[in-house]
Coordinates of C-alpha atoms in Angstrom, one line a residue:
M124 CA 23.1 -9.7 29.7
F125 CA 25.9 -7.5 28.5
R126 CA 27.5 -9.9 26.4
R127 CA 24.1 -10.4 24.4
A128 CA 23.9 -6.6 24.0
V129 CA 27.4 -6.5 22.6
T130 CA 26.7 -9.4 20.3
L131 CA 23.7 -8.0 19.0
C132 CA 25.3 -4.6 18.2
L133 CA 28.1 -6.3 16.5
L134 CA 25.8 -8.4 14.4
G135 CA 23.8 -5.2 13.6
A136 CA 27.1 -3.4 12.5
I137 CA 28.2 -6.3 10.3
S138 CA 24.9 -6.5 8.6
L139 CA 25.0 -2.7 8.0
W140 CA 28.6 -2.9 6.8
G141 CA 27.7 -5.1 3.8
A142 CA 24.4 -3.3 2.9
D143 CA 23.9 -1.7 -0.4
D144 CA 23.2 2.1 -0.6
R145 CA 20.1 1.5 -2.8
Y146 CA 16.6 2.3 -1.5
F147 CA 13.3 1.3 -3.0
T148 CA 10.1 3.1 -2.2
A149 CA 6.7 2.2 -3.4
F150 CA 3.2 3.3 -2.5
W151 CA -0.3 2.9 -3.9
N152 CA -2.5 6.0 -3.6
V153 CA -5.9 4.6 -2.6
E154 CA -7.6 7.7 -1.8
N155 CA -9.7 7.6 -5.1
L156 CA -10.3 3.8 -5.1
F157 CA -13.9 3.0 -5.0
D158 CA -15.8 -0.3 -5.2
T159 CA -19.1 -0.6 -7.2
V160 CA -21.4 -1.0 -4.0
D161 CA -23.1 2.2 -2.9
D162 CA -22.2 3.0 0.7
P163 CA -24.5 5.4 2.4
R164 CA -21.7 6.5 4.7
T165 CA -19.4 7.8 2.0
N166 CA -19.6 10.0 -1.1
D167 CA -19.2 7.3 -3.8
E168 CA -22.5 7.6 -5.6
E169 CA -20.7 8.6 -8.8
F170 CA -18.6 5.5 -8.8
T171 CA -21.6 3.1 -8.9
P172 CA -23.0 1.2 -11.9
T173 CA -26.0 3.8 -12.0
G174 CA -23.9 6.8 -11.2
K175 CA -22.5 9.6 -13.3
S176 CA -19.4 7.5 -14.2
E177 CA -21.2 4.3 -14.7
W178 CA -18.5 2.4 -12.9
S179 CA -18.6 -1.3 -13.6
I180 CA -16.7 -4.4 -12.2
D181 CA -14.8 -4.7 -15.3
R182 CA -13.5 -1.0 -15.0
L183 CA -12.7 -1.8 -11.5
N184 CA -10.8 -4.9 -12.2
T185 CA -8.9 -2.9 -14.9
K186 CA -8.0 -0.2 -12.4
Y187 CA -6.8 -2.9 -9.9
Q188 CA -4.3 -4.2 -12.4

């Protein structure tokens, strides 16, 4: 068991030794991402085809891209 732990530690150290110091972070803010179907449990009436913004499937697909 001790031999396995030492081997894993050595492998981890070797893999970190050759790693680059570059980091990449990405996220997608989906807080304001609505579909076109009215859900009575949420406040999304503005983003339906009959709502104030007249949100359509085409506009939704454009936002997804």
